[in-house]
Amino acid sequence: MGQRHQLFVIARIKGRYRQLCAIHHQWLYGHTALRRCRDTLNILGNTTNRIPIQQELIAASKKDDDFWLVGDDDKNGHVPFPFIMTCLIIGSSFNVDGYYHGVLVERFYMAYDEGDNNNGITVFDISEPDNVRYCFVDFMGMESEREVELHTPLSARTYLEAYYVLDESNDEAGLLPLLESFEGRNLVTKGALVETWPDGAWDHQSPSSDADARSNLDTADPPDLGGLNVTDVPGDRSATMANAGESNESVAEGKPKSLRDQAMNRLLDVLLDPSEQDLPGLMAEADHLHDFIPNLRQRLYDQASVLKPSAANISLLHKALEGATIVDLSPFTALTAGHLSTLVAQLQRGHGSTKVLNLSNMPDLSESDLELILNIGNGSENPSITAIIILETPKISLEFVSHHLGNYDVYHSELFRRPLYEPHDSFPLLHEHGRSLLPALQFDMPDSISQLVLVGISSAQSCDVEFRREDGRFDWSSMKFSIEVESCYGVDPAISYMNFLLDIPLPVSKTIQSLRRLLQYMPSAQTFAFESCFTGAARCFATTSVLDDDGYSVGPLSLTLSEDKQRFRGPEIQSGKNQYLKPGRWAIVLIHEAFDAHDQAHLDKKAARVPGKAGDTARAFKPLKRLRYMLAQAIPEAESSRARYMIVDLPGYIEHLVKDVDQVGKMKTWWAKESSALPAGSGYYDDSDAHAILDRVYSKEGFRSRT
């Protein structure tokens, strides 16, 4: 049963279309399919996500033909491109405004018509990073009001009109504004579909052409996604060309060169000549040429794989990359870790502007190399670098990442792949009875966020006036200290709590954004039940970035939070239960006061069924969707005679961790603005029982014993 739908990502790899990932959605059709398609397009086109996507496309271009053969199940746990897969999962399953629905990871080569389907498929083409295409396809006849053409790319409007009659005078569902969000979006061409799935029941159309692309536009104007050019992202060109299976030289081949171009090429030849003695003098003269830096940067990336390690070449690279926010060193495979370390240090001098360092697709990069490049352990790590992209670096272990890179926004293939393993029969070593058997992972550094604690209320407590105050809100003291807990998921009147060891890095700026998204999402969630909170929390953490806060940047999903109730039931969910908070470490504690009631009448009806309370009308019931937070740090016993925890709000946390006074002011101003727009009732938990809650969470028995 359900409204079943599959979603796919494809791209042109070395001259032909390949399928990169696939997922199954059990309830997706009509306007909801358009909303999830829109969000996924925004994610795949997000400028922060562009580099990781391009790096996985480069990795795809290095696969041999045997890799793409259907039927080989031992291919990186059927998730060879985990960042792209994560983008697809989050876009199709989550929105911070309250939407969440679980999805299933399928093998990346699953055929378009292989899934259980009754509402079509969605296909995304990421061949062009600044022009992500989409289409819907009906291949068997959808359960819709009107029929559409089979086996052909469908626009958002065509797909939507199959389910609804669009009426400008009566658009309560907001369908017309939804359609407007697709204006300018290009459709996946039919030729691309044919090339990706040549055995499909298409009309044997030839591979994609410009004419085909133009005929499948929703509008004539190309999408304006914004984006990073070669000035913003040195090396961006190399990724784009690798996807197309071309080189920069082939693109320029046959074009006549002007005298100025010839002179510039000659200058670059001389600068890259190892025998050149007057490099400083030539550089000083070249600085007067307005197009010198872009041309130098382009030449260095064109010759990256053969650029020899030397002080002169490091000087040229520094000149070309100075001032760049995102520095891509992945193509420079001939440079040693020592040379890369020197270059990174030079870029960080003064008020370095480098925020992101990309070292992906470097199979020989070792942990000691990365320590040297980042200056780890010397007390002077690079201050301005906030994100490290190390996709497809097999010699860098997750253990190393968790111990040394917790203060960075980290993009590591295995960190993204961990939560994506599904309990298929093909992977018996990864699961037992639906529970992950992957090794535990925790980012546990001094002053780091190492745990997430969710404290909430059982269904029985929600229904019983005994546990309410005069104003209808919960009486926490009556629940915490007088009821013996038998089951977190049963009907017993018991406080539920879950304590998760976080297996993703949360630097300060990402913590701030994540908390804001948690406080926005959970009170708005379509399902208010407490046990559903952690699945949304995983996505709130995964849709923040140190680089932007638009909600479409993607980071790794937490495995412990992603093991949702649909797949992992019972005590296995509480992966970090009763784990003590180490001194110096922090926990995000969320106090969840929510009841899954559709309206007041539903709540009153439930309350009437509680024994002995049917006629009690003295105290009013109110359906609540309130989430409050506190940030707690464990204090060593010797340092505290009164409290074992320091409890602060978000501004207090910022003041404690951030040393730069100007940065503290900016972060606090941002938080004041953002928190003012949060749902009513969401905010800091400043009740007098805050320490008592933590004592219960971290006691031997937690909330399971009487006082």
CSV table of N, CA, C and O in Angstrom, one decimal, residues 557-626:
chain,number,residue,atom,x,y,z
A,557,LEU,N,24.7,12.7,7.7
A,557,LEU,CA,23.6,12.3,8.6
A,557,LEU,C,24.3,11.5,9.8
A,557,LEU,O,25.2,10.8,9.6
A,558,SER,N,23.7,11.7,10.9
A,558,SER,CA,24.2,10.9,12.1
A,558,SER,C,23.6,9.5,12.0
A,558,SER,O,22.4,9.4,11.8
A,559,LEU,N,24.4,8.5,12.1
A,559,LEU,CA,24.0,7.1,12.1
A,559,LEU,C,23.1,6.9,13.3
A,559,LEU,O,22.0,6.3,13.2
A,560,THR,N,23.5,7.3,14.5
A,560,THR,CA,22.7,7.0,15.7
A,560,THR,C,21.3,7.7,15.7
A,560,THR,O,20.3,7.1,16.1
A,561,LEU,N,21.3,8.9,15.1
A,561,LEU,CA,20.0,9.6,15.0
A,561,LEU,C,19.1,9.1,13.8
A,561,LEU,O,17.9,9.2,13.8
A,562,SER,N,19.8,8.5,12.8
A,562,SER,CA,19.1,8.1,11.6
A,562,SER,C,18.5,6.7,11.8
A,562,SER,O,17.6,6.3,10.9
A,563,GLU,N,18.8,6.0,12.8
A,563,GLU,CA,18.2,4.7,13.0
A,563,GLU,C,16.8,4.8,13.6
A,563,GLU,O,16.6,4.7,14.7
A,564,ASP,N,15.9,5.2,12.7
A,564,ASP,CA,14.6,5.7,13.1
A,564,ASP,C,13.7,4.5,13.5
A,564,ASP,O,14.0,3.3,13.2
A,565,LYS,N,12.5,4.8,14.0
A,565,LYS,CA,11.7,3.8,14.6
A,565,LYS,C,11.1,2.9,13.5
A,565,LYS,O,10.6,1.8,13.8
A,566,GLN,N,11.2,3.3,12.2
A,566,GLN,CA,10.6,2.5,11.1
A,566,GLN,C,11.6,1.3,10.8
A,566,GLN,O,11.2,0.3,10.3
A,567,ARG,N,12.9,1.5,11.2
A,567,ARG,CA,13.8,0.4,10.8
A,567,ARG,C,14.5,-0.2,12.0
A,567,ARG,O,14.8,-1.4,12.0
A,568,PHE,N,14.6,0.6,13.1
A,568,PHE,CA,15.3,0.1,14.3
A,568,PHE,C,14.5,0.3,15.5
A,568,PHE,O,14.4,1.4,16.0
A,569,ARG,N,13.8,-0.8,16.0
A,569,ARG,CA,12.9,-0.7,17.1
A,569,ARG,C,13.5,-1.1,18.4
A,569,ARG,O,14.5,-1.8,18.4
A,570,GLY,N,12.8,-0.7,19.5
A,570,GLY,CA,13.2,-1.2,20.8
A,570,GLY,C,14.4,-0.5,21.4
A,570,GLY,O,14.8,0.6,21.0
A,571,PRO,N,15.1,-1.2,22.3
A,571,PRO,CA,16.2,-0.5,23.1
A,571,PRO,C,17.4,-0.1,22.2
A,571,PRO,O,18.2,0.7,22.7
A,572,GLU,N,17.5,-0.7,21.0
A,572,GLU,CA,18.7,-0.3,20.2
A,572,GLU,C,18.7,1.1,19.9
A,572,GLU,O,19.7,1.7,19.6
A,573,ILE,N,17.5,1.8,19.9
A,573,ILE,CA,17.4,3.2,19.5
A,573,ILE,C,18.2,4.0,20.5
A,573,ILE,O,18.9,5.0,20.1
A,574,GLN,N,18.2,3.6,21.8
A,574,GLN,CA,18.9,4.4,22.8
A,574,GLN,C,20.4,4.1,22.8
A,574,GLN,O,20.9,3.5,23.7
A,575,SER,N,21.1,4.5,21.7
A,575,SER,CA,22.4,4.0,21.5
A,575,SER,C,23.4,4.5,22.6
A,575,SER,O,24.4,3.9,22.9
A,576,GLY,N,23.1,5.7,23.1
A,576,GLY,CA,24.0,6.3,24.1
A,576,GLY,C,23.4,6.4,25.5
A,576,GLY,O,23.8,7.2,26.3
A,577,LYS,N,22.4,5.5,25.8
A,577,LYS,CA,21.6,5.6,27.1
A,577,LYS,C,22.6,5.5,28.3
A,577,LYS,O,23.4,4.6,28.3
A,578,ASN,N,22.4,6.4,29.2
A,578,ASN,CA,23.2,6.4,30.5
A,578,ASN,C,24.7,6.6,30.3
A,578,ASN,O,25.4,6.4,31.2
A,579,GLN,N,25.1,7.1,29.1
A,579,GLN,CA,26.5,7.4,28.9
A,579,GLN,C,26.7,8.8,29.7
A,579,GLN,O,26.1,9.7,29.4
A,580,TYR,N,27.7,8.7,30.5
A,580,TYR,CA,28.0,10.0,31.3
A,580,TYR,C,28.7,11.0,30.4
A,580,TYR,O,29.3,10.7,29.4
A,581,LEU,N,28.4,12.3,30.7
A,581,LEU,CA,29.0,13.4,29.9
A,581,LEU,C,30.4,13.6,30.5
A,581,LEU,O,30.5,14.0,31.7
A,582,LYS,N,31.4,13.5,29.7
A,582,LYS,CA,32.8,13.7,30.2
A,582,LYS,C,33.0,15.1,30.6
A,582,LYS,O,32.5,16.1,30.0
A,583,PRO,N,33.8,15.4,31.6
A,583,PRO,CA,34.2,16.8,32.0
A,583,PRO,C,34.7,17.5,30.8
A,583,PRO,O,35.6,17.0,30.0
A,584,GLY,N,34.2,18.7,30.6
A,584,GLY,CA,34.7,19.6,29.5
A,584,GLY,C,33.9,19.4,28.2
A,584,GLY,O,34.0,20.2,27.3
A,585,ARG,N,33.1,18.3,28.1
A,585,ARG,CA,32.3,18.1,26.9
A,585,ARG,C,30.9,18.7,27.2
A,585,ARG,O,30.5,18.9,28.3
A,586,TRP,N,30.2,18.9,26.0
A,586,TRP,CA,28.9,19.6,26.1
A,586,TRP,C,27.8,18.6,25.5
A,586,TRP,O,28.1,17.8,24.7
A,587,ALA,N,26.6,18.9,26.0
A,587,ALA,CA,25.5,18.2,25.5
A,587,ALA,C,24.4,19.2,25.1
A,587,ALA,O,24.2,20.2,25.9
A,588,ILE,N,23.7,19.0,24.0
A,588,ILE,CA,22.5,19.7,23.7
A,588,ILE,C,21.4,19.0,24.3
A,588,ILE,O,21.1,17.8,24.0
A,589,VAL,N,20.6,19.6,25.2
A,589,VAL,CA,19.5,18.9,25.9
A,589,VAL,C,18.2,19.6,25.4
A,589,VAL,O,18.0,20.8,25.5
A,590,LEU,N,17.3,18.8,24.8
A,590,LEU,CA,16.1,19.3,24.3
A,590,LEU,C,14.9,18.7,25.2
A,590,LEU,O,14.8,17.5,25.4
A,591,ILE,N,14.1,19.6,25.7
A,591,ILE,CA,13.0,19.3,26.5
A,591,ILE,C,11.7,19.4,25.7
A,591,ILE,O,11.3,20.4,25.2
A,592,HIS,N,11.2,18.2,25.4
A,592,HIS,CA,10.1,18.1,24.4
A,592,HIS,C,8.8,17.9,25.1
A,592,HIS,O,8.5,16.9,25.7
A,593,GLU,N,8.0,19.0,25.0
A,593,GLU,CA,6.7,19.0,25.6
A,593,GLU,C,5.7,19.0,24.4
A,593,GLU,O,5.2,20.1,24.0
A,594,ALA,N,5.3,17.8,23.9
A,594,ALA,CA,4.4,17.7,22.8
A,594,ALA,C,3.5,16.6,22.9
A,594,ALA,O,3.8,15.5,23.5
A,595,PHE,N,2.3,16.8,22.3
A,595,PHE,CA,1.3,15.7,22.3
A,595,PHE,C,0.8,15.6,20.9
A,595,PHE,O,0.4,16.6,20.3
A,596,ASP,N,0.6,14.4,20.5
A,596,ASP,CA,0.2,14.1,19.1
A,596,ASP,C,-1.3,14.2,19.0
A,596,ASP,O,-2.0,13.2,18.8
A,597,ALA,N,-1.8,15.4,19.1
A,597,ALA,CA,-3.3,15.7,19.0
A,597,ALA,C,-3.5,16.5,17.8
A,597,ALA,O,-2.8,17.5,17.5
A,598,HIS,N,-4.5,16.2,17.0
A,598,HIS,CA,-4.9,17.0,15.8
A,598,HIS,C,-5.5,18.3,16.2
A,598,HIS,O,-5.4,19.3,15.5
A,599,ASP,N,-6.3,18.3,17.2
A,599,ASP,CA,-7.0,19.5,17.6
A,599,ASP,C,-7.5,19.3,19.1
A,599,ASP,O,-7.3,18.2,19.7
A,600,GLN,N,-8.2,20.3,19.6
A,600,GLN,CA,-8.6,20.3,21.0
A,600,GLN,C,-9.6,19.1,21.3
A,600,GLN,O,-9.6,18.5,22.3
A,601,ALA,N,-10.5,18.9,20.3
A,601,ALA,CA,-11.5,17.9,20.5
A,601,ALA,C,-10.9,16.5,20.6
A,601,ALA,O,-11.3,15.7,21.4
A,602,HIS,N,-9.9,16.3,19.8
A,602,HIS,CA,-9.1,15.0,19.8
A,602,HIS,C,-8.5,14.8,21.2
A,602,HIS,O,-8.5,13.8,21.8
A,603,LEU,N,-7.9,15.9,21.7
A,603,LEU,CA,-7.2,15.8,23.0
A,603,LEU,C,-8.2,15.6,24.1
A,603,LEU,O,-8.0,14.7,25.0
A,604,ASP,N,-9.4,16.3,24.1
A,604,ASP,CA,-10.4,16.1,25.1
A,604,ASP,C,-11.0,14.6,25.1
A,604,ASP,O,-11.2,14.0,26.1
A,605,LYS,N,-11.1,14.1,23.9
A,605,LYS,CA,-11.6,12.7,23.8
A,605,LYS,C,-10.6,11.7,24.4
A,605,LYS,O,-11.0,10.8,25.1
A,606,LYS,N,-9.4,11.9,24.2
A,606,LYS,CA,-8.4,11.0,24.7
A,606,LYS,C,-8.4,11.2,26.3
A,606,LYS,O,-8.2,10.2,27.0
A,607,ALA,N,-8.5,12.4,26.7
A,607,ALA,CA,-8.4,12.6,28.2
A,607,ALA,C,-9.6,12.0,28.9
A,607,ALA,O,-9.5,11.5,30.0
A,608,ALA,N,-10.8,11.9,28.2
A,608,ALA,CA,-12.0,11.3,28.8
A,608,ALA,C,-11.8,9.8,29.0
A,608,ALA,O,-12.5,9.2,29.8
A,609,ARG,N,-10.9,9.2,28.3
A,609,ARG,CA,-10.7,7.7,28.4
A,609,ARG,C,-9.7,7.4,29.5
A,609,ARG,O,-9.5,6.2,29.8
A,610,VAL,N,-9.1,8.4,30.2
A,610,VAL,CA,-8.2,8.1,31.3
A,610,VAL,C,-9.0,7.7,32.5
A,610,VAL,O,-9.9,8.5,32.9
A,611,PRO,N,-8.8,6.6,33.1
A,611,PRO,CA,-9.6,6.1,34.3
A,611,PRO,C,-9.7,7.2,35.4
A,611,PRO,O,-8.6,7.7,35.8
A,612,GLY,N,-10.9,7.4,35.8
A,612,GLY,CA,-11.1,8.4,37.0
A,612,GLY,C,-11.0,9.8,36.6
A,612,GLY,O,-11.1,10.7,37.5
A,613,LYS,N,-10.8,10.1,35.3
A,613,LYS,CA,-10.6,11.5,35.0
A,613,LYS,C,-11.6,12.0,34.0
A,613,LYS,O,-11.6,13.1,33.5
A,614,ALA,N,-12.6,11.2,33.7
A,614,ALA,CA,-13.6,11.5,32.6
A,614,ALA,C,-14.3,12.8,33.0
A,614,ALA,O,-14.6,13.6,32.1
A,615,GLY,N,-14.7,13.0,34.2
A,615,GLY,CA,-15.5,14.2,34.6
A,615,GLY,C,-14.7,15.3,35.1
A,615,GLY,O,-15.3,16.3,35.6
A,616,ASP,N,-13.4,15.2,35.1
A,616,ASP,CA,-12.6,16.3,35.7
A,616,ASP,C,-12.4,17.4,34.7
A,616,ASP,O,-11.7,17.2,33.7
A,617,THR,N,-13.0,18.5,34.9
A,617,THR,CA,-12.9,19.7,34.0
A,617,THR,C,-12.3,20.9,34.7
A,617,THR,O,-12.4,22.0,34.1
A,618,ALA,N,-11.8,20.7,35.8
A,618,ALA,CA,-11.2,21.8,36.6
A,618,ALA,C,-10.0,22.4,35.9
A,618,ALA,O,-9.8,23.6,36.0
A,619,ARG,N,-9.2,21.6,35.2
A,619,ARG,CA,-8.0,22.1,34.6
A,619,ARG,C,-8.1,21.8,33.1
A,619,ARG,O,-8.5,20.7,32.6
A,620,ALA,N,-7.8,22.8,32.3
A,620,ALA,CA,-7.9,22.7,30.8
A,620,ALA,C,-6.8,22.0,30.2
A,620,ALA,O,-5.6,22.2,30.6
A,621,PHE,N,-7.1,21.2,29.2
A,621,PHE,CA,-6.0,20.6,28.4
A,621,PHE,C,-5.7,21.5,27.2
A,621,PHE,O,-6.6,22.1,26.6
A,622,LYS,N,-4.4,21.5,26.8
A,622,LYS,CA,-4.0,22.3,25.7
A,622,LYS,C,-3.1,21.4,24.8
A,622,LYS,O,-2.1,20.9,25.4
A,623,PRO,N,-3.4,21.2,23.5
A,623,PRO,CA,-2.4,20.5,22.7
A,623,PRO,C,-1.1,21.3,22.6
A,623,PRO,O,-1.1,22.5,22.2
A,624,LEU,N,0.0,20.7,23.0
A,624,LEU,CA,1.3,21.5,23.0
A,624,LEU,C,2.2,21.0,22.0
A,624,LEU,O,2.3,19.8,21.6
A,625,LYS,N,2.9,21.9,21.4
A,625,LYS,CA,4.0,21.6,20.5
A,625,LYS,C,5.2,22.6,20.9
A,625,LYS,O,5.5,23.5,20.2
A,626,ARG,N,5.8,22.3,22.1
A,626,ARG,CA,6.8,23.2,22.6
A,626,ARG,C,8.1,22.5,22.7
A,626,ARG,O,8.1,21.3,23.2
